Structure formats: C-alpha cells, structure tokens
Coordinates of C-alpha atoms in Angstrom, one line a residue:
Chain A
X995 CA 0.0 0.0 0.0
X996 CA 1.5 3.1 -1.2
X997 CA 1.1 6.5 0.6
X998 CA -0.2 9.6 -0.6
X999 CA 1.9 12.3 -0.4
X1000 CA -0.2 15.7 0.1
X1001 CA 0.1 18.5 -2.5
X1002 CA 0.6 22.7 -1.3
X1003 CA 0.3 24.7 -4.4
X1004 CA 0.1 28.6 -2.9
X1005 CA -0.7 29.5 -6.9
X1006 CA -3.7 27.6 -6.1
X1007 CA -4.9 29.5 -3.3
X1008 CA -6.7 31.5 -5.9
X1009 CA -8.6 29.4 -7.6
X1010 CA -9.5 27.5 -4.4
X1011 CA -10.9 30.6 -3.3
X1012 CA -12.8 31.2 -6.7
X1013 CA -14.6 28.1 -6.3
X1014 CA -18.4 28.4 -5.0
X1015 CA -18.3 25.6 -2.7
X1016 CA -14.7 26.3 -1.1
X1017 CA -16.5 29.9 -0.2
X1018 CA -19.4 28.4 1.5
X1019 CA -17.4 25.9 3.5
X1020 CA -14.7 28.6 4.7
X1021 CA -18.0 31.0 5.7
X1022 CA -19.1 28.1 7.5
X1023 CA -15.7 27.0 9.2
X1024 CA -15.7 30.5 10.3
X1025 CA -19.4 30.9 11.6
X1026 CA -19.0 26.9 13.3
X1027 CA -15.5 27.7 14.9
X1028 CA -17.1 31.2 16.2
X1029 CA -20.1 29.7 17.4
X1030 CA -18.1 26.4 19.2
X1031 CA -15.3 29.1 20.5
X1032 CA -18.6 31.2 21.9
X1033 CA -20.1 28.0 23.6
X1034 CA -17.2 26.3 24.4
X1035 CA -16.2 29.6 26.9
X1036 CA -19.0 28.2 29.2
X1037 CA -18.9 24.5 28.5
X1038 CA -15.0 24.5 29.4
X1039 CA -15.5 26.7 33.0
X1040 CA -18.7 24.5 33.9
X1041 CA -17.0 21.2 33.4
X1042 CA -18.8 20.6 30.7
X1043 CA -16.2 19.8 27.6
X1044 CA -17.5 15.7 27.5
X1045 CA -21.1 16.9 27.6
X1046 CA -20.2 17.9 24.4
X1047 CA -19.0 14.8 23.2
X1048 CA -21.8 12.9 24.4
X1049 CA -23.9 15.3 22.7
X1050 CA -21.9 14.3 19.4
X1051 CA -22.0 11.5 19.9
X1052 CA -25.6 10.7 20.4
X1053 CA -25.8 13.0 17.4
X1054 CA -25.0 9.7 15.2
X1055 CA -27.9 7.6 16.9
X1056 CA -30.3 10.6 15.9
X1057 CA -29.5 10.2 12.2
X1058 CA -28.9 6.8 12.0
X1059 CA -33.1 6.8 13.4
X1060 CA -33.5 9.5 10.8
X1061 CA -32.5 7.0 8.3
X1062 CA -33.9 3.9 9.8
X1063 CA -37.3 5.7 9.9
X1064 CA -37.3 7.4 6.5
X1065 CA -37.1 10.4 7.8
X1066 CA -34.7 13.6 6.7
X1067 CA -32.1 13.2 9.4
X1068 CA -31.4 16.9 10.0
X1069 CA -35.0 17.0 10.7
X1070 CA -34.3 14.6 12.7
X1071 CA -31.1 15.6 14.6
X1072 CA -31.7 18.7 16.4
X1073 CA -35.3 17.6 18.1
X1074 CA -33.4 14.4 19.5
X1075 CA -30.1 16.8 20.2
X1076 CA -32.5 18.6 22.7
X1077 CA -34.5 15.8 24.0
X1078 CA -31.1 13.7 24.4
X1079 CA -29.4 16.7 26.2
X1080 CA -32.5 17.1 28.3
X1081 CA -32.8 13.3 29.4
X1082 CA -28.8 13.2 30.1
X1083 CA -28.9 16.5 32.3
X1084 CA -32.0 14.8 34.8
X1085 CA -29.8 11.9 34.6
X1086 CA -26.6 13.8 35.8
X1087 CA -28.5 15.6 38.2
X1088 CA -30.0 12.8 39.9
X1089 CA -27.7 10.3 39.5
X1090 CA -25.2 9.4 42.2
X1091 CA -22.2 8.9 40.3
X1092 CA -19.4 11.0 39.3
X1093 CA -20.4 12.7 35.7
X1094 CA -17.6 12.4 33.9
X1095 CA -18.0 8.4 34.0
X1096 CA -21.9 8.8 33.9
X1097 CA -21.2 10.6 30.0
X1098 CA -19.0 7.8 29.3
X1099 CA -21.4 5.3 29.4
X1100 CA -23.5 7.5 27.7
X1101 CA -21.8 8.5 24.7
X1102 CA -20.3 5.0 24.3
X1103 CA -23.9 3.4 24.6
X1104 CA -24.6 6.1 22.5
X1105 CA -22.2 5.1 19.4
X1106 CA -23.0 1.2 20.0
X1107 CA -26.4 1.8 19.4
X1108 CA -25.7 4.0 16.1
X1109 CA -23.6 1.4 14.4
X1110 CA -25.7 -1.4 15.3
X1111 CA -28.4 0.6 13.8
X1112 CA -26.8 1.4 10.8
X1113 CA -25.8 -2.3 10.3
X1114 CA -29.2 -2.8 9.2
X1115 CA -29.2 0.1 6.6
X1116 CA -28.5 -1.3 3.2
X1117 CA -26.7 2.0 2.2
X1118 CA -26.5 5.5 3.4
X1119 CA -25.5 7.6 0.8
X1120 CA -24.0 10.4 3.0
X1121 CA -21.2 7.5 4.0
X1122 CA -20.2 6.9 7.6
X1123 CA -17.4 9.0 6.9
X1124 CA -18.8 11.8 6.7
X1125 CA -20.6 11.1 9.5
X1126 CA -17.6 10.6 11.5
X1127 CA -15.7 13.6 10.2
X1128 CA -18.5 16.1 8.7
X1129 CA -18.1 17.3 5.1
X1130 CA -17.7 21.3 5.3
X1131 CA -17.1 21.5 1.8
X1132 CA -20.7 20.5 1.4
X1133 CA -21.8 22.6 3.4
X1134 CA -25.3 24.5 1.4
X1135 CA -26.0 28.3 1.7
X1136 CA -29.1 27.2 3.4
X1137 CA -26.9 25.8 6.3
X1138 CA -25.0 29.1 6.2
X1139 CA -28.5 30.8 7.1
X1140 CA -29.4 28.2 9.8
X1141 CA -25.4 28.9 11.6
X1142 CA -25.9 32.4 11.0
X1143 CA -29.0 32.5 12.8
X1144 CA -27.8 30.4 16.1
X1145 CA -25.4 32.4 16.4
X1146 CA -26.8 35.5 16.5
X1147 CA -29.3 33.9 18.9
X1148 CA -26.4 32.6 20.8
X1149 CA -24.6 35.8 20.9
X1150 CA -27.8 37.9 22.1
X1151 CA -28.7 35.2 24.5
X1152 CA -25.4 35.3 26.4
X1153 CA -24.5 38.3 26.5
X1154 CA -27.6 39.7 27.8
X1155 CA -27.6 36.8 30.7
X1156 CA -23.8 37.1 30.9
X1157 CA -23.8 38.2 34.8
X1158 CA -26.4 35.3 35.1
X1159 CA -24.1 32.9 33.3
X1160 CA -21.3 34.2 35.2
X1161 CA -22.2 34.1 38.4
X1162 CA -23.8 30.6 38.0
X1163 CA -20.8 29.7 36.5
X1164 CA -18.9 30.6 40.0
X1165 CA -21.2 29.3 42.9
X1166 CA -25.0 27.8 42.0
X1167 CA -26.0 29.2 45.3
X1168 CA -24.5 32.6 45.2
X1169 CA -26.1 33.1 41.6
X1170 CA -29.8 32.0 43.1
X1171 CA -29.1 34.8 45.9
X1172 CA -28.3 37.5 43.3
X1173 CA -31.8 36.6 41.4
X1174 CA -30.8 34.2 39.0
X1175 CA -32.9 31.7 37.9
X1176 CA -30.1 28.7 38.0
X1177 CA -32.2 26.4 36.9
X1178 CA -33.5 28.0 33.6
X1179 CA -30.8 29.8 32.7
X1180 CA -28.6 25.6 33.1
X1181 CA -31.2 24.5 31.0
X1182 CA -31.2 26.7 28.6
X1183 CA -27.3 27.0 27.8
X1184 CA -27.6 23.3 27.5
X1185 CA -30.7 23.3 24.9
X1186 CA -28.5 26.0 23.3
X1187 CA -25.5 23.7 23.4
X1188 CA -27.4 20.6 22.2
X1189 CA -28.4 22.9 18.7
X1190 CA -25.3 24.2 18.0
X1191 CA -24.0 20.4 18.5
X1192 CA -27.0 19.4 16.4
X1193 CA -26.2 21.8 13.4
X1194 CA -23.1 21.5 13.6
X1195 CA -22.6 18.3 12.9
X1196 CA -23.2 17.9 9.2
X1197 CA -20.1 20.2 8.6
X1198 CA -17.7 19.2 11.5
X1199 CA -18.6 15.5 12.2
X1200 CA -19.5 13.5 15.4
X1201 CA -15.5 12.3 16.7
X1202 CA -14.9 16.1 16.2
X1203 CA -17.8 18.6 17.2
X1204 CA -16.0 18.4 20.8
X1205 CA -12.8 19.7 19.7
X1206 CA -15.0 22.6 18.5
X1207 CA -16.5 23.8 21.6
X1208 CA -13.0 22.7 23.8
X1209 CA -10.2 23.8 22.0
X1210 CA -10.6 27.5 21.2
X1211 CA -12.1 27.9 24.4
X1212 CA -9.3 26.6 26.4
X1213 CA -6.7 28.5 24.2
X1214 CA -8.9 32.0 25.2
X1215 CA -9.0 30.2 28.8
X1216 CA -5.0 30.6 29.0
X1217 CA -4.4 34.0 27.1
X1218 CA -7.3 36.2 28.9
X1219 CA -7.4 37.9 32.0
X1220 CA -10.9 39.5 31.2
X1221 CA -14.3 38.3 30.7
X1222 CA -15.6 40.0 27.7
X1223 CA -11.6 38.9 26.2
X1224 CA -11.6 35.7 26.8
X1225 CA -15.0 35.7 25.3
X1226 CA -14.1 37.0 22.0
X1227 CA -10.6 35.7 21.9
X1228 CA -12.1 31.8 21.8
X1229 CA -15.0 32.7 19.6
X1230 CA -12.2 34.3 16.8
X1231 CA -9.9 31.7 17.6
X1232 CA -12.3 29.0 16.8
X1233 CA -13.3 31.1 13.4
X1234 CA -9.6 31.4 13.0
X1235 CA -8.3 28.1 13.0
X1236 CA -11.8 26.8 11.0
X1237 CA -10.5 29.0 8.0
X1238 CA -6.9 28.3 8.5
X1239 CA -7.4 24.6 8.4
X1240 CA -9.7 24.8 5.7
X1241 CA -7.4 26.6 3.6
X1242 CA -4.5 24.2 4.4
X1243 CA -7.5 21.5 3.4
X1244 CA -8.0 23.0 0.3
X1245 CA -4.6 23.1 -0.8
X1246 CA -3.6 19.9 0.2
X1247 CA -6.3 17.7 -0.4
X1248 CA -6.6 16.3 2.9
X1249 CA -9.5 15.9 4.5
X1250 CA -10.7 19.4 6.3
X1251 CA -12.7 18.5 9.3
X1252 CA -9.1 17.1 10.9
X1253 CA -7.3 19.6 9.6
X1254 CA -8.8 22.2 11.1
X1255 CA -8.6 19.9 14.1
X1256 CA -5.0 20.4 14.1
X1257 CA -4.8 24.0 13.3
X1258 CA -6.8 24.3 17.0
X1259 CA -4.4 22.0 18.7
X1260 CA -1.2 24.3 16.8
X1261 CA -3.2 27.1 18.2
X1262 CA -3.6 25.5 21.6
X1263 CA -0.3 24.7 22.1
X1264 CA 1.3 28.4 21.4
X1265 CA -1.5 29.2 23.4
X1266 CA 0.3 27.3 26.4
X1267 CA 3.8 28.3 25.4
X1268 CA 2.8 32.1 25.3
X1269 CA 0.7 31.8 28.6
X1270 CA 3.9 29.9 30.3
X1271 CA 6.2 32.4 28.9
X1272 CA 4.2 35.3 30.5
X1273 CA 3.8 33.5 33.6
X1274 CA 7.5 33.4 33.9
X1275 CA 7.8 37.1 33.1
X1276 CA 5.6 37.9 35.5
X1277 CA 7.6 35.9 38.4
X1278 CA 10.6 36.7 37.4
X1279 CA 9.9 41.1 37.2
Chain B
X648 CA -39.0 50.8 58.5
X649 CA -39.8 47.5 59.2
X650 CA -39.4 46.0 62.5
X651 CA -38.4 42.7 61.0
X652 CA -36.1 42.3 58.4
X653 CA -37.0 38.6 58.1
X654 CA -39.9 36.5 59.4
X655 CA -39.9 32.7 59.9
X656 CA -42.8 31.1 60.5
X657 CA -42.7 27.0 60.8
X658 CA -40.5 25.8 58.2
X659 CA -39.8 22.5 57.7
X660 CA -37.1 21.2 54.5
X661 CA -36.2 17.8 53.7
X662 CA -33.3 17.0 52.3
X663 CA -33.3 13.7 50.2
X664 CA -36.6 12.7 51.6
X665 CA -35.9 13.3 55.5
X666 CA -36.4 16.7 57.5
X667 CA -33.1 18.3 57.7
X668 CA -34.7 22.0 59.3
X669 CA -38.3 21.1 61.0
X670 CA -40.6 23.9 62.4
X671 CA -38.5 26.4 62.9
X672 CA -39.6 29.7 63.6
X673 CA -38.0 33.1 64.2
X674 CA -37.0 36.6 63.5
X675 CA -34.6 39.0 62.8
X676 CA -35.4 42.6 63.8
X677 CA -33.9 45.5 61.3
X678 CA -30.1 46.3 61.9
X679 CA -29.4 43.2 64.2
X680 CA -26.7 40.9 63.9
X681 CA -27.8 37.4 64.5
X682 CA -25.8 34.4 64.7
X683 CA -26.9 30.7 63.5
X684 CA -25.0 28.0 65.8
X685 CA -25.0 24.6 66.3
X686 CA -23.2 21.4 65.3
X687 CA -22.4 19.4 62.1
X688 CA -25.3 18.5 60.0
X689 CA -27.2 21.0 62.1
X690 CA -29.0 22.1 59.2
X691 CA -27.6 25.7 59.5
X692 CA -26.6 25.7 55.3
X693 CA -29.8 24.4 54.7
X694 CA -31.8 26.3 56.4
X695 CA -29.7 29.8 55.3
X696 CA -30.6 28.2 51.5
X697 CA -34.3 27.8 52.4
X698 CA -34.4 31.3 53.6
X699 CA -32.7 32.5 50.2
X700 CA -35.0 30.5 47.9
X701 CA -32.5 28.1 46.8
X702 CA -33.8 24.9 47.8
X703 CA -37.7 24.2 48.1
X704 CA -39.3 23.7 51.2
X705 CA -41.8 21.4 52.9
X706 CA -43.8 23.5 54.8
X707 CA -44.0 27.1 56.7
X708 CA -43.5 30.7 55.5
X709 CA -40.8 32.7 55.2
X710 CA -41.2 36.6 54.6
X711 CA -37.8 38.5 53.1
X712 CA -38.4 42.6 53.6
X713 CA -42.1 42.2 53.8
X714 CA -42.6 40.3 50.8
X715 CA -43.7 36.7 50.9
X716 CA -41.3 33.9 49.2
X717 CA -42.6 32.3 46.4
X718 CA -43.0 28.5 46.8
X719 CA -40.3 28.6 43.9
X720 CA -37.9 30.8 45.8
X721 CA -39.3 33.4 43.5
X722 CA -38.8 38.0 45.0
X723 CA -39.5 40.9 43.4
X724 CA -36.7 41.7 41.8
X725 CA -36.1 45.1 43.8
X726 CA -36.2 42.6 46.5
X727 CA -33.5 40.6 45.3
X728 CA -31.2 43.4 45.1
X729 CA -31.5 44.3 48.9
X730 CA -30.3 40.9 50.0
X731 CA -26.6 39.7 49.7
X732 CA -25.3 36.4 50.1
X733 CA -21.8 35.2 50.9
X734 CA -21.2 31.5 50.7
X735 CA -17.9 29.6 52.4
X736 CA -15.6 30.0 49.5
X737 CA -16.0 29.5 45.2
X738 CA -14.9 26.5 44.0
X739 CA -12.7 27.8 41.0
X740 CA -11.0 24.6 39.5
X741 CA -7.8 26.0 37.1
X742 CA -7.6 29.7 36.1
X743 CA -10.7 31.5 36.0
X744 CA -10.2 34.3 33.0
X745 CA -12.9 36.8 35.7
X746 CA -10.9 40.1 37.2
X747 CA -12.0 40.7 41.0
X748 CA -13.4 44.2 39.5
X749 CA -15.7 42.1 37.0
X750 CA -16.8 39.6 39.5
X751 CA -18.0 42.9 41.9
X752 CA -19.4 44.4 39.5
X753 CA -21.6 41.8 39.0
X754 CA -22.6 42.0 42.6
X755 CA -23.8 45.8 41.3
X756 CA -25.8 45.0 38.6
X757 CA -29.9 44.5 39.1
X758 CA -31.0 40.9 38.0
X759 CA -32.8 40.5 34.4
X760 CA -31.2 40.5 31.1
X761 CA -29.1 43.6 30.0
X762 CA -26.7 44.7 28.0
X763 CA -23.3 44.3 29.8
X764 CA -21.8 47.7 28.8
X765 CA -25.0 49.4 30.0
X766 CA -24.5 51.3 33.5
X767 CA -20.8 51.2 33.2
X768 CA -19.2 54.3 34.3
X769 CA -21.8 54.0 37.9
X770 CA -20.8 49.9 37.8
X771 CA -17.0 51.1 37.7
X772 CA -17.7 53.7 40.3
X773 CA -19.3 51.5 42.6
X774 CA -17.1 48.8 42.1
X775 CA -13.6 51.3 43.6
X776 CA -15.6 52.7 46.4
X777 CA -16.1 48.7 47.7
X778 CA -12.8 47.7 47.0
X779 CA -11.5 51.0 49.1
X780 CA -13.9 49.5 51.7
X781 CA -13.2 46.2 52.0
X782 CA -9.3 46.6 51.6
X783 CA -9.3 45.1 48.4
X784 CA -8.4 48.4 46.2
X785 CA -4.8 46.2 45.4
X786 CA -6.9 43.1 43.8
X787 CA -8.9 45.5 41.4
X788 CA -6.9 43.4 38.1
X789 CA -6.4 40.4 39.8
X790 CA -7.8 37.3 38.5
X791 CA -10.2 35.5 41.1
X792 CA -8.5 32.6 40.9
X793 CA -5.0 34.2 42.0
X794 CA -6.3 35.0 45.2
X795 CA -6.1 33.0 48.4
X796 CA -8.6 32.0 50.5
X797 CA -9.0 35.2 52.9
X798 CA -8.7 37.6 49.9
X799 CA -11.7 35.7 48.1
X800 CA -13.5 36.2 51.2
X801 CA -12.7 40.2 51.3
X802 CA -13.3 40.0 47.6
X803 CA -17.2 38.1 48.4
X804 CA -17.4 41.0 50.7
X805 CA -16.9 43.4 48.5
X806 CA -19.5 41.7 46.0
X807 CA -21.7 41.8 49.0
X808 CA -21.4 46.0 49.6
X809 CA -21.2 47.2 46.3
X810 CA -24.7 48.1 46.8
X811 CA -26.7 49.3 49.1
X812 CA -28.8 46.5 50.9
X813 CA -31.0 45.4 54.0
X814 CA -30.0 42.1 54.4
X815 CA -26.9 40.0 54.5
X816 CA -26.2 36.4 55.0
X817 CA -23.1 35.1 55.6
X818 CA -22.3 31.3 55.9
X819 CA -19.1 31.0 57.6
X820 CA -17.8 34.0 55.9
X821 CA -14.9 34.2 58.5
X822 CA -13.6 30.8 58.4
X823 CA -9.7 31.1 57.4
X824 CA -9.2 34.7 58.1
X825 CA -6.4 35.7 59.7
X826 CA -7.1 37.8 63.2
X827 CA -6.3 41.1 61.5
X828 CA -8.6 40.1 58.7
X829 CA -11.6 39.0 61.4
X830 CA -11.7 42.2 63.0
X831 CA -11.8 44.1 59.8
X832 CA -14.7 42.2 58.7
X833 CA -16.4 42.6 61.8
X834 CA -15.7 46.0 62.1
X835 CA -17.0 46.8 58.7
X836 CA -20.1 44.5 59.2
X837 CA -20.9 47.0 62.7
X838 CA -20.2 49.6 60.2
X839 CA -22.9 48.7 57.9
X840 CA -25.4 47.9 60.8
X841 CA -24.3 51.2 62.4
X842 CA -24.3 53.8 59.4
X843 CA -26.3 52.3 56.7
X844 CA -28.5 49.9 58.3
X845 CA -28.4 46.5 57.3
X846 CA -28.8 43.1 58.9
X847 CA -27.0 40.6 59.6
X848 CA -27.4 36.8 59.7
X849 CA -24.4 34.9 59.9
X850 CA -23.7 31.1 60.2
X851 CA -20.5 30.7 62.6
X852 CA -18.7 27.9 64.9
X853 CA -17.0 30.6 66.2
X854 CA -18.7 31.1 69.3
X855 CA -16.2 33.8 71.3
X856 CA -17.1 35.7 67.8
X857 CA -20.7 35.2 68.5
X858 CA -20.4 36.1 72.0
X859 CA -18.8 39.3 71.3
X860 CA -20.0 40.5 68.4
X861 CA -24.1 39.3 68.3
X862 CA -26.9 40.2 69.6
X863 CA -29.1 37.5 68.7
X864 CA -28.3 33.8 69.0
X865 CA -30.4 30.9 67.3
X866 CA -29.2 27.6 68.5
X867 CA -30.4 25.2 65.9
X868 CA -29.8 21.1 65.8
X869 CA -32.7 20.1 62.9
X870 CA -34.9 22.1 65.3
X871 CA -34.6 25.3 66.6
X872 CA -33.2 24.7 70.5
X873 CA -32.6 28.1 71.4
X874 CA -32.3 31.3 70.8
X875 CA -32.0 35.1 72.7
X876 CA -28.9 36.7 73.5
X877 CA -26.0 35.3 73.7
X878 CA -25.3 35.2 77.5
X879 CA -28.3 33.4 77.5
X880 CA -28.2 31.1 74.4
X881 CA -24.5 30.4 74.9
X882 CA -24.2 29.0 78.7
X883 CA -23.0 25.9 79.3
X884 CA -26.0 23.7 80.2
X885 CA -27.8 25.4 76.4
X886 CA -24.6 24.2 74.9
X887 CA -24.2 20.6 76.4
X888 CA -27.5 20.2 75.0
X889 CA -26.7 21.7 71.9
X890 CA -23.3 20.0 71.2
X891 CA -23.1 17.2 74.0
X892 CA -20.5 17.1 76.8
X893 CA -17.6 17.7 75.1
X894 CA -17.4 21.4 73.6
X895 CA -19.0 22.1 77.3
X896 CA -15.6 20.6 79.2
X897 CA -13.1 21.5 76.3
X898 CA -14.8 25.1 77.3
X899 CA -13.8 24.6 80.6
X900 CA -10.4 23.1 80.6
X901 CA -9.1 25.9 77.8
X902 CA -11.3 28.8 77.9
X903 CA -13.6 30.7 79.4
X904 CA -15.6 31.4 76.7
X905 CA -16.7 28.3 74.6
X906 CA -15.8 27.2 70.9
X907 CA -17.2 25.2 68.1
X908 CA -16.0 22.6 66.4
X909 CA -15.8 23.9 62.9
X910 CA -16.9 22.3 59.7
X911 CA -17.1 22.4 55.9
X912 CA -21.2 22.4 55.4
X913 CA -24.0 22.4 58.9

C-alpha cells in the first residue's frame, strides 16, 4: 500500500478561493468555529467539555433513526439533540455517580447503538465517513443561514444573561441569591448547546464537534485575563483556525474536518507556550 | 421601617426525603446581627438556603423585607437586590479568566437581562468605592482565581457591599481569616449595621465571635433549640444540650468562653 503524499500549491490559493463551494465551506468554518469558540467559553468553566461529546455522539444515533425511519435526518437531529441533552442532564442531576463516567457510558452506549443501527441500513449515501468527520465542503448556503441565525441567537442570549451565566458559572447558590434563575438559565445553555451540536454536525462530524467547543475555548482560557476577552478571543480563535485549516485543506487535499482539528491544537499549544512564557515574566519582574 | 427584616414562620425542609430543618420559627429585627449555631449537619446551610429561595421547602413561611417567598424561591426583583449572600468560598478549578473588578461588579448590577456595557461608568464607580472599603483596592486586576482563600473572602465581601442592601447572609464567611482580617470584617459589618443599616445573619462555629460580636443567637440542631442573647443562648448547660458534653468541658479546661468545632457544610 502506497502512501499519498499531500500536494501545497500557494498558486492555487486563488482558484481555491474562486470556487463556489470552497466559499461556503470557509463562511461556514468561520461561523462553526465562532459559534463552538462562543459556547465552548461556558462549557469548558462549567466542566462541561464531554457533555459535548456525548452530545456528538448521540448525534449519530439521531440520524442513523433519521435514516432507519425514512425520515430527513437533519430534521431529525436537532429535536433528538435537545430531547437527548435534556434526558442526560436529569440523569446527571439525579444520578449518584461521578459525571464524567456517567457521559462515558453514555456517549459509548450512545455510538454502540448507532452502528448497530446502521448495520441494518442497506446503504447510506451520505457514507459513515462523513458522518464521522462532517463534510464542510458540502456545506449548502441554506446551512450558512441556519449557523448564522444560532449564532446571532447565541450571541444575544449570552450576553444579555452574561452576569447570570457568570455568576452561575462561580457558585449555583450565590447566583440564586443574586436573582438568577439557575435552573432556567442551566437549562437553557444546554438546549443552546445541544443545537449548536446538532447543526453543527453535518459540517464538523460526530468524533470532532467536541474539539470545536474545547479547543478554542481553552486556548482563550490561557491568554485572557478578562471576561468579555476571553470571550471574543475563543470565539475568533475558533473562526480562526476553521479558516486556516480549511485553507490548508483546500490546498492539500486532505481531509478538512481534521485539519482544522489540528490547526486548534497548533493554536492551543502556542496558546500554552505564550501563557507559560508570560507566567515566567511575570515571576521573574 | 420594618421591625423585622425577616420573618420565619414554621419551616420544615427535607433533604433527600428526611427533615433536615423542622418547624423552625424566628425573626430577625432591622439592623441586628444574629448568629446561626449549632453542630455538624445541624442544618444551619440548609436552612440559610431555604431562607434564600435556593432549595424548596416542605412546609412554613418565610417573609424576606415584607414580601412573601414564592414556593419557587421566586422575590420581586427590587427585592433581590436588597439581599446579599456570601457562601464559604467558590470552587474555582484552574484559572478562572474573571478580574476581581468584573466579578463585583456583577454583585452591582440588578437581576434580568441587560446589555453588559450598560450602567458602566456608575458599575466602575461602585465597584472602587467597595474595594477601598473592603481593603481590596490592590486586587482590582487580579484574576479571582489568584487569590487566596482570605482575599476571596474580602473580595465576596466586596460583592456583597457594592450596593446598598437590608439584608446580608453570611455562611461561615470568617472561616480562614487571619485575626487582623476577622476584626476588619467585623468592624465593617458593625459599620454597615451602624451607618447604613443593614442586617446581619451569619452562620458561625466561632462562638467567642458570636459572644462578642451578636446580639441575637439561634441555637439550631434540625430544630430550633434556642435562641435570645448570647449570654443566655450560649451558657453551658444550652450548649451541652446543643453539642453534648464535650465542647462544654473543652470550654472549661481551655477557655472561658466556649468554641465550636468547625466544619465544611452544617
């Protein structure tokens, strides 16, 4: 077996930026990454980075019941995203075990059940791969619209809750004392959560969605010393590294859903090296 | 004014299915300071969360400022803002990307949604005149999760007076302060009783604190035991009773005045 050796061409970079499709996908690495860097600033502070991947996860069962049931599985996908998110957070909540291995079970039930299912579908003709890694470059102008509209929802929704989601974010208690409702405002970022999962998907993939909403947001984590900052730091590293990989993906030929994967993690990691290097600064003046 | 800041009139709350606070009633008149004692899994946290809204409760009434609380934990929202809470300590795993002046300003800020730019410049204002107060004017661009433990409480503190208020709760709020640091708080809490009114409930173990510093003691072990001023609620028979033998002969072999065992959650 022979290995294929990648292809960079920067003359190309025009003409992959001429093509139609390579200008929806990159609008929609952008929009995804900004709206899993947005997200992910919560989900990473409330311990809630394999939520996520549960939620991805369970994202395959939904279509692979889509499919079973003849039905359209984006139409599918986001009702069960919610219902799914809704069922796991009760369970959480009221379970006695530690979450972390509560989600694990969950999310590895979860992808049992998916490929068991779609063992007894004669063909899909989306492929499991692009199941499992999302096809940007497929990405429709219709999907633009629907990622465009979360996350101007998303973005209004936070920020005009953001001492709420702050403060519950802190200390439950402290945050029902100031007049927040906890328990609306924990169900609602995870609804909001469970979408963006939901819609996401198509274009990032289930084994990747997580490294959406925890990368960028981590990276922001290390390099901000201010709310609002760290806030739009993840959300334009996540658009960032979505166009960046997407470009590399273009001109390459490799597939783009792990290549923007490993932009974030590049990102990540000078992320820690700057954040270390201004740590040791800081002790050392 | 009102005579009574807060009214208590036979609550019960369970706590996964058992009572963990049963009929307990009481009152705290305007600008006192009261203290809530009593042992380990007392129910003191649980009933301080009751009274808050923040966990649901069996039976009784409680009454916050005159207004009735809903079965939901629901207060007008003008309401809200006259009451401050300061728990034990935030549990802030890894760096916390929040500024100390951020996190008070929050304190500032009315529930409901809003625009966070809007009220800025009288957020900001607020915000240095309870730093100044509480000693924290230093930790303004500190992150919160720099601080040690007594600077998160002067920081909570400063949360906590960053507005004007009626009530305030504290639940062992001076745990892990140092002495300098407990008489500062304490002086400042007279201050706001004093000058500006407010009231004070406060869960403690530390019962030379309570003796010196309260003038209102409720004594509470699931049900309310005891309560009335300290010299009375604190002598040793009320205490034996309260905490069994022990505290009452550690009282007597080290001190003249007793102490508490302290713990993470009544």
């Amino acid at each position: 077996m022979g290995w294929a050796t990648p292809v960079v061409e920067a003359s190309c970079l025009p003409a992959v930026l001429a093509t139609p499709f390579m200008q929806r996908a990159l609008l929609g690495g952008l929009l995804t990454g900004g709206l899993g860097g947005l997200l992910g600033s919560f989900a990473v502070l409330r311990q809630l980075s394999f939520f996520s991947d549960a939620l991805g996860h369970s994202a395959l069962l939904g279509i692979t019941l889509g499919i079973l049931l003849g039905i359209d599985p984006t139409l599918v996908l986001i009702p069960f995203a919610v219902v799914f998110a809704l069922l796991v957070n009760q369970l959480v909540q009221r379970s006695q075990l530690p979450t972390d291995a509560l989600l694990n079970i969950i999310y590895s039930s979860s992808l049992a059940g998916a490929v068991l299912a779609l063992s007894l579908v004669d063909s899909y003709q989306g492929g499991i791969q692009q199941l499992l890694f999302g096809d940007i470059l497929g990405i429709s102008w219709a999907d633009l619209a629907v990622i465009g509209s979360l996350l101007l929802v998303a973005l209004t929704y936070l920020l005009l809750s953001l001492r709420a989601q702050v403060l519950l974010t802190l200390h439950a208690d402290l945050a029902g004392a100031a007049g927040v409702r906890t328990g609306w405002h924990r169900l609602a970022f995870i609804v909001l959560l469970a979408v963006v999962v939901a819609v996401s998907v198509k274009a990032v993939g289930v084994l990747l969605i997580s490294a959406f909403v925890v990368i960028p947001a981590c990276a922001g984590r290390l390099l901000s010393r201010r709310f609002p900052v760290y806030l739009l730091v993840s959300s334009l590293l996540g658009g960032a590294c979505a166009l960046l990989g997407l470009l590399a993906s273009g001109l390459t030929n490799l597939p783009s859903g792990p290549s923007v994967v490993i932009v974030q993690f590049a990102g990540f990691l000078l992320a820690l090296l700057f954040s270390q290097a201004r740590n040791q600064l800081g002790s050392a003046s | 004014m009102l005579d009574s800041v807060l009214r208590v009139q036979a609550l019960t709350v369970e706590r996964d299915g058992r009572p963990a606070v049963e009929d307990v009633s009481f009152s705290l008149p305007a600008e006192s300071d009261t203290a809530l004692v009593g042992p380990n899994g007392a129910g003191k946290s649980t009933l301080v969360a009751a009274l808050l809204g923040l966990v649901p409760r069996r039976t009784g009434q409680v009454e916050l400022l005159g207004h009735r609380l809903g079965s939901d934990g629901q207060l007008p929202r003008a309401v809200r803002c006259q009451i401050a809470y300061l728990p034990q300590t935030l549990a802030l795993q890894g760096r916390f990307p929040l500024s100390v002046a951020e996190f008070v300003g929050f304190g500032f800020d009315p529930p409901g949604p809003a625009w966070p730019w809007r009220g800025a410049a009288s957020r900001r204002q607020a915000v240095g005149l309870a730093l100044v107060r509480t000693g924290c004017q230093e930790l303004g661009g500190r992150l919160l999760s720099e601080l040690s433990g007594g600077q998160l409480k002067r920081v909570l503190l400063a949360f906590c007076v960053v507005r004007p208020r009626r009530l305030l709760v504290l639940d062992e709020a001076q745990a892990g302060l140092d002495v300098q640091a407990t008489e500062q708080f304490q002086q400042l809490l007279l201050e706001l009783r004093r000058q500006e009114g407010w009231t004070v409930l406060q869960v403690s173990h530390d019962l030379d604190m309570v003796r010196r510093s309260c003038d209102q003691v409720l004594c509470l072990n699931r049900r309310l035991r005891c309560s009335g001023s300290p010299d009375h609620a604190l002598r040793p028979e009320r205490l034996q009773e309260l905490y069994g033998p022990n505290v009452v002969a550690y009282h007597h072999r080290h001190h003249h005045h007793p102490h508490g065992v302290g713990d993470a959650r009544g």
